[in-house]
Short mmCIF file of C-alpha atoms in Angstrom, two decimals:
data_model
loop_
_atom_site.label_atom_id
_atom_site.label_comp_id
_atom_site.label_asym_id
_atom_site.label_seq_id
_atom_site.Cartn_x
_atom_site.Cartn_y
_atom_site.Cartn_z
CA MET A 1 46.47 -27.57 -45.98
CA SER A 2 43.18 -29.01 -45.10
CA LEU A 3 41.38 -31.35 -47.50
CA LEU A 4 38.56 -28.88 -48.75
CA PRO A 5 40.97 -26.08 -49.90
CA LEU A 6 42.97 -28.48 -51.68
CA ALA A 7 39.80 -29.81 -53.29
CA ILE A 8 38.70 -26.51 -54.29
CA ASP A 9 42.21 -25.43 -55.97
CA LEU A 10 42.34 -28.79 -57.57
CA VAL A 11 38.89 -28.41 -59.46
CA LEU A 12 39.84 -24.50 -60.23
CA ALA A 13 43.25 -25.72 -61.78
CA LEU A 14 41.28 -28.70 -63.95
CA THR A 15 38.60 -26.36 -65.08
CA LEU A 16 40.96 -23.27 -66.08
CA LEU A 17 42.83 -25.97 -68.25
CA TRP A 18 39.81 -27.49 -69.67
CA LEU A 19 38.26 -24.36 -70.86
CA ALA A 20 41.92 -23.31 -72.23
CA TRP A 21 41.95 -26.12 -74.06
CA ARG A 22 38.36 -26.01 -75.24
CA ALA A 23 38.57 -22.38 -76.23
CA LEU A 24 41.66 -22.63 -78.38
CA THR A 25 40.39 -26.07 -80.16
CA SER A 26 36.78 -24.99 -80.76
CA PRO A 27 36.17 -24.77 -84.54
CA ASP A 28 32.91 -22.41 -83.54
CA LEU A 29 34.04 -18.81 -83.22
CA PHE A 30 31.57 -18.17 -80.82
CA ARG A 31 31.92 -20.84 -78.65
CA ALA A 32 35.44 -20.01 -78.51
CA VAL A 33 34.55 -16.37 -77.28
CA VAL A 34 32.07 -17.91 -74.85
CA LEU A 35 34.64 -20.21 -73.76
CA PHE A 36 37.28 -17.53 -73.22
CA ILE A 37 35.05 -15.37 -71.22
CA ALA A 38 34.34 -18.23 -68.84
CA LEU A 39 38.21 -18.99 -68.78
CA GLY A 40 38.50 -15.23 -67.33
CA LEU A 41 36.06 -15.54 -64.91
CA VAL A 42 37.45 -18.97 -63.43
CA LEU A 43 40.83 -17.10 -63.48
CA GLY A 44 39.51 -14.53 -61.41
CA LEU A 45 38.80 -16.85 -58.88
CA VAL A 46 42.00 -18.34 -59.27
CA TRP A 47 43.41 -15.04 -58.47
CA VAL A 48 41.35 -14.59 -55.39
CA ARG A 49 42.75 -18.15 -53.90
CA LEU A 50 45.92 -16.48 -54.35
CA ASP A 51 45.22 -13.58 -52.44
CA ALA A 52 45.74 -11.39 -55.51
CA VAL A 53 42.39 -9.43 -55.32
CA ASP A 54 43.54 -6.52 -57.63
CA ILE A 55 44.54 -8.97 -60.12
CA ALA A 56 41.17 -10.82 -59.63
CA LEU A 57 38.76 -7.53 -60.29
CA ALA A 58 41.12 -6.52 -63.45
CA GLU A 59 40.80 -9.97 -64.88
CA ILE A 60 37.36 -10.21 -64.72
CA ALA A 61 36.39 -6.93 -65.28
CA LEU A 62 38.73 -6.19 -68.25
CA GLY A 63 40.23 -9.81 -69.31
CA ALA A 64 36.49 -11.65 -69.51
CA GLY A 65 33.97 -8.89 -69.08
CA VAL A 66 35.41 -6.04 -71.79
CA THR A 67 37.68 -8.04 -73.80
CA GLY A 68 34.79 -10.66 -74.30
CA ALA A 69 32.30 -7.93 -74.90
CA LEU A 70 34.66 -6.70 -77.78
CA LEU A 71 35.36 -10.17 -79.40
CA LEU A 72 32.08 -10.53 -79.84
CA ALA A 73 31.28 -7.25 -81.54
CA ALA A 74 34.43 -8.02 -83.54
CA LEU A 75 32.79 -11.56 -84.35
CA ALA A 76 29.61 -9.70 -84.85
CA LYS A 77 31.30 -7.96 -87.87
CA LEU A 78 32.55 -10.95 -89.48
CA GLN A 79 30.89 -12.07 -92.66
CA PRO A 80 28.77 -15.44 -92.24
CA ALA A 81 31.07 -17.11 -94.23
CA GLU A 82 34.27 -15.99 -92.11
CA SER A 83 32.45 -16.92 -88.91
CA GLN A 84 31.93 -20.17 -90.13
CA THR A 85 35.45 -21.92 -89.88
CA ASP A 86 35.94 -25.18 -91.20
CA GLU A 87 37.12 -27.58 -88.41
CA VAL A 88 39.46 -29.42 -91.19
CA ALA A 89 40.98 -26.17 -92.23
CA MET A 90 41.52 -25.42 -88.37
CA MET A 91 44.03 -28.47 -87.75
CA ALA A 92 47.62 -28.45 -88.65
CA PRO A 93 48.88 -31.10 -90.73
CA ILE A 94 50.10 -34.11 -89.11
CA ALA A 95 53.68 -33.41 -89.55
CA LEU A 96 53.45 -30.61 -87.95
CA ARG A 97 51.66 -31.73 -84.74
CA LEU A 98 54.42 -33.55 -83.38
CA PRO A 99 57.43 -30.79 -83.40
CA ILE A 100 54.90 -28.26 -82.64
CA ALA A 101 53.62 -30.73 -79.26
CA LEU A 102 57.34 -31.20 -78.48
CA LEU A 103 57.84 -27.27 -78.54
CA LEU A 104 55.03 -26.62 -76.26
CA ILE A 105 56.08 -29.58 -73.85
CA ALA A 106 59.53 -27.99 -73.49
CA LEU A 107 58.06 -24.46 -73.15
CA LEU A 108 55.76 -25.99 -70.16
CA THR A 109 58.48 -27.68 -68.48
CA GLY A 110 60.76 -24.76 -68.71
CA LEU A 111 57.96 -22.41 -67.00
CA GLY A 112 57.69 -25.18 -64.62
CA LEU A 113 61.05 -24.93 -63.54
CA VAL A 114 60.97 -21.48 -62.94
CA VAL A 115 57.79 -21.56 -61.02
CA TRP A 116 59.41 -24.37 -58.81
CA GLN A 117 62.28 -22.82 -58.08
CA LEU A 118 60.45 -19.67 -57.11
CA TRP A 119 58.16 -21.56 -54.60
CA VAL A 120 59.87 -20.03 -51.86
CA PRO A 121 58.35 -16.51 -51.33
CA ALA A 122 61.28 -13.64 -52.15
CA PRO A 123 60.87 -10.48 -50.09
CA GLY A 124 61.76 -8.49 -53.67
CA LEU A 125 61.17 -4.85 -52.92
CA SER A 126 58.01 -5.16 -50.45
CA ASN A 127 60.32 -4.19 -47.55
CA LEU A 128 61.12 -1.10 -49.30
CA VAL A 129 57.54 -0.04 -50.42
CA ASP A 130 56.45 -0.42 -46.91
CA ALA A 131 59.41 1.72 -45.52
CA ARG A 132 58.33 4.96 -47.86
CA LEU A 133 54.47 3.92 -47.65
CA ASP A 134 53.57 7.03 -45.40
CA GLU A 135 55.02 9.20 -47.99
CA SER A 136 53.22 7.79 -50.93
CA GLY A 137 49.75 9.87 -50.25
CA VAL A 138 47.81 6.34 -50.10
CA ALA A 139 47.71 3.50 -47.30
CA TYR A 140 47.26 0.61 -49.78
CA PRO A 141 50.58 -0.63 -51.22
CA VAL A 142 49.50 -1.56 -54.81
CA THR A 143 48.03 1.63 -55.68
CA ALA A 144 51.35 3.22 -54.30
CA VAL A 145 53.24 1.32 -56.60
CA LEU A 146 51.16 2.07 -59.48
CA LEU A 147 50.93 5.68 -59.15
CA ASN A 148 53.76 6.87 -57.38
CA PHE A 149 56.56 4.32 -56.98
CA ARG A 150 55.44 2.94 -60.64
CA GLY A 151 54.07 5.79 -62.14
CA TYR A 152 55.94 5.58 -65.41
CA ASP A 153 54.45 2.30 -66.46
CA THR A 154 50.91 3.25 -65.46
CA LEU A 155 51.45 6.39 -67.47
CA LEU A 156 52.39 4.42 -70.69
CA GLU A 157 49.66 1.76 -70.29
CA LEU A 158 47.08 4.82 -70.26
CA ALA A 159 48.84 6.07 -73.50
CA VAL A 160 48.75 2.63 -75.04
CA LEU A 161 45.08 2.50 -74.31
CA LEU A 162 44.77 5.80 -75.87
CA LEU A 163 46.85 4.73 -78.88
CA ALA A 164 44.79 1.59 -79.66
CA LEU A 165 41.60 3.57 -79.95
CA ILE A 166 43.48 5.95 -82.44
CA GLY A 167 44.30 3.13 -84.25
CA VAL A 168 40.38 1.68 -84.30
CA TRP A 169 39.41 5.27 -85.37
CA SER A 170 41.58 5.40 -88.32
CA LEU A 171 40.47 2.09 -90.07
CA SER A 172 36.73 3.32 -90.17
CA THR A 173 33.62 5.31 -88.95
CA ALA A 174 31.56 4.00 -86.62
CA SER A 175 28.52 1.62 -87.69
CA HIS A 176 24.89 3.30 -87.27
CA LEU A 177 22.84 2.12 -84.31
CA GLY A 178 19.60 2.52 -86.44
CA ASP A 179 16.24 3.86 -85.17
CA GLU A 180 14.65 0.62 -84.13
CA GLU A 181 13.45 0.37 -80.43
CA PRO A 182 15.86 -1.78 -78.15
CA GLU A 183 14.07 -4.67 -76.50
CA PRO A 184 11.71 -3.36 -73.45
CA ALA A 185 13.39 -5.71 -70.82
CA LEU A 186 17.03 -4.76 -72.04
CA ALA A 187 15.90 -1.15 -72.00
CA ALA A 188 14.85 -1.04 -68.45
CA LEU A 189 17.51 -3.10 -67.51
CA SER A 190 20.27 -0.99 -68.69
CA ARG A 191 18.44 2.29 -67.13
CA LEU A 192 18.45 0.63 -63.75
CA LEU A 193 22.18 -0.90 -63.75
CA ALA A 194 23.99 1.89 -65.35
CA PRO A 195 23.57 4.15 -62.46
CA LEU A 196 24.38 1.34 -60.27
CA MET A 197 27.85 0.91 -62.27
CA ILE A 198 28.52 4.31 -61.82
CA LEU A 199 28.21 4.45 -58.21
CA VAL A 200 30.50 1.03 -57.88
CA ALA A 201 33.10 3.02 -60.44
CA ALA A 202 33.23 5.95 -57.72
CA TYR A 203 33.32 3.57 -54.98
CA LEU A 204 36.28 1.59 -56.44
CA VAL A 205 38.20 5.05 -57.14
CA TRP A 206 37.73 5.67 -53.51
CA VAL A 207 38.35 2.59 -52.03
CA GLY A 208 41.73 2.16 -53.99
CA ALA A 209 43.50 4.45 -51.36
CA TYR A 210 43.50 1.40 -48.73
CA ALA A 211 42.14 -1.49 -50.12
CA PRO A 212 41.77 -3.41 -53.67
CA GLY A 213 40.62 -1.10 -56.23
CA GLY A 214 41.61 1.80 -58.47
CA ALA A 215 41.45 3.57 -61.81
CA PHE A 216 41.75 0.27 -64.02
CA GLN A 217 38.89 -1.62 -62.41
CA ALA A 218 36.81 1.60 -61.75
CA GLY A 219 37.32 2.83 -65.54
CA SER A 220 36.41 -0.80 -66.71
CA VAL A 221 33.01 -0.73 -64.76
CA LEU A 222 32.37 2.71 -66.68
CA GLY A 223 33.24 0.94 -69.79
CA ALA A 224 30.76 -1.90 -69.31
CA ALA A 225 28.20 0.44 -68.49
CA GLY A 226 28.70 2.14 -71.89
CA VAL A 227 28.65 -1.19 -73.57
CA LEU A 228 25.41 -1.83 -71.91
CA LEU A 229 23.84 1.43 -72.82
CA ARG A 230 25.13 0.88 -76.49
CA LEU A 231 23.57 -2.50 -76.52
CA SER A 232 20.03 -1.15 -75.12
CA GLY A 233 19.92 1.64 -78.27
CA TRP A 234 21.69 4.62 -76.36
CA ARG A 235 23.70 6.82 -77.88
CA LEU A 236 25.69 10.30 -77.57
CA SER A 237 24.11 13.64 -78.95
CA LEU A 238 25.58 14.43 -81.88
CA SER A 239 27.32 17.51 -80.26
CA ALA A 240 28.95 15.33 -77.68
CA THR A 241 31.03 13.15 -80.01
CA GLY A 242 33.11 16.28 -81.15
CA TRP A 243 35.56 17.66 -78.87
CA PRO A 244 33.93 16.84 -75.85
CA LEU A 245 34.24 13.04 -76.18
CA ARG A 246 37.99 13.61 -77.44
CA LEU A 247 38.58 15.56 -74.67
CA VAL A 248 37.36 12.69 -71.71
CA LEU A 249 39.36 10.16 -74.19
CA VAL A 250 42.99 12.40 -73.56
CA LEU A 251 42.12 13.83 -69.86
CA GLY A 252 43.57 10.47 -68.16
CA VAL A 253 46.86 10.89 -70.12
CA ALA A 254 47.13 14.68 -70.10
CA VAL A 255 46.49 14.98 -66.35
CA PHE A 256 48.81 12.36 -65.46
CA ALA A 257 51.36 13.92 -67.68
CA PHE A 258 50.78 17.71 -66.42
CA ILE A 259 50.96 16.71 -62.83
CA GLY A 260 54.22 14.43 -63.15
CA LEU A 261 55.93 17.66 -64.88
CA ALA A 262 54.56 20.36 -62.53
CA VAL A 263 56.23 18.39 -59.52
CA ILE A 264 59.66 19.36 -61.25
CA GLY A 265 58.78 23.33 -59.99
CA PHE A 266 58.75 21.94 -56.70
CA GLY A 267 62.16 20.55 -56.90
CA GLN A 268 60.73 16.83 -57.38
CA PRO A 269 61.97 14.49 -60.11
CA LEU A 270 59.54 13.57 -62.82
CA LEU A 271 56.52 12.12 -61.51
CA GLY A 272 57.81 12.46 -57.79
CA TYR A 273 55.14 14.10 -55.83
CA PRO A 274 55.93 16.10 -53.21
CA PRO A 275 54.85 14.12 -49.65
CA GLY A 276 52.10 17.02 -48.88
CA TRP A 277 50.82 16.82 -51.96
CA ALA A 278 50.92 13.06 -52.99
CA LYS A 279 47.09 12.20 -51.83
CA PRO A 280 45.70 14.75 -53.82
CA ALA A 281 47.56 14.59 -56.94
CA ILE A 282 47.00 10.70 -57.06
CA LEU A 283 43.17 11.18 -56.13
CA THR A 284 43.02 13.76 -59.14
CA ILE A 285 45.05 11.21 -61.23
CA GLU A 286 42.82 8.24 -60.38
CA LEU A 287 39.54 10.22 -61.31
CA ALA A 288 41.09 11.64 -64.59
CA ALA A 289 42.18 8.02 -65.58
CA THR A 290 38.82 6.36 -64.80
CA LEU A 291 36.78 8.82 -67.00
CA SER A 292 39.50 8.19 -70.18
CA ILE A 293 39.63 4.32 -69.24
CA GLY A 294 35.87 3.89 -69.31
CA ALA A 295 35.27 6.16 -72.36
CA ILE A 296 37.99 4.40 -74.42
CA LEU A 297 36.79 0.75 -73.61
CA ALA A 298 33.15 2.19 -74.53
CA ALA A 299 34.49 3.59 -77.88
CA LEU A 300 36.31 0.52 -78.56
CA PHE A 301 33.42 -1.54 -78.33
CA ILE A 302 31.70 0.91 -80.94
CA GLY A 303 34.60 0.01 -83.42
CA GLY A 304 34.96 3.07 -85.07
CA ARG A 305 35.14 7.10 -84.64
CA PRO A 306 31.89 8.84 -84.29
#
């Protein structure tokens, strides 16, 4: 390894540790959220350096972008007295700091030993995936694993997102946006960026068949577009917040489950697509999941049922 890549990796590692420490120890909640968002962006660069572009896209879009927006929205709902945390109150008693530090050091040592033992790359199941990739319906191994070879997990992930929104909706109704006009610059910027973000989301869905991309990355971009439009004062019409919105929210899980059950009639196991129909089935699932993920993330940011 040359000196320059090694220096870049060292700077990224030290920056990551520093941001994590500052986010955990900052007494100011707003500053902690901003540091958390910065941590997600740097972590995305770390995944790029590890040649894990899919994880980098998901981390930047979901871990930093959408999650950061949700944390800021939750912080805005806190009362001023709740958002101002006393630094002394956050500090653990001195008698507890040493045991906690020793426990964390032991945990860090154990994780380090595990990572060190896995330093030599193991083949895992990659050879089996490559051998059946032509039958999966896509040319990109990650998409093949997520939508074909490991479809159960992906279906459950969509269901967990939907259940999370149902939990949020069960708590309260959404706050009223108000009739005040948004800032002209923000309104103009959102009108320019929202169509572009929709195009990016469509591209990520399509490119996921043979390159890094897919429904979760595309759905997070759609969700970010919804957050941006929400902040600029745009809102759905009253008629669209009823069954049309709920249909979009459940579309991903419903289409995924329907196709997974329908293939049983063709002599295939549950979620086992026939080789000739695997590509259109995966594309249909990806499109439906993208719409649902985007709508769920935007609805989570609103913070209540319409």
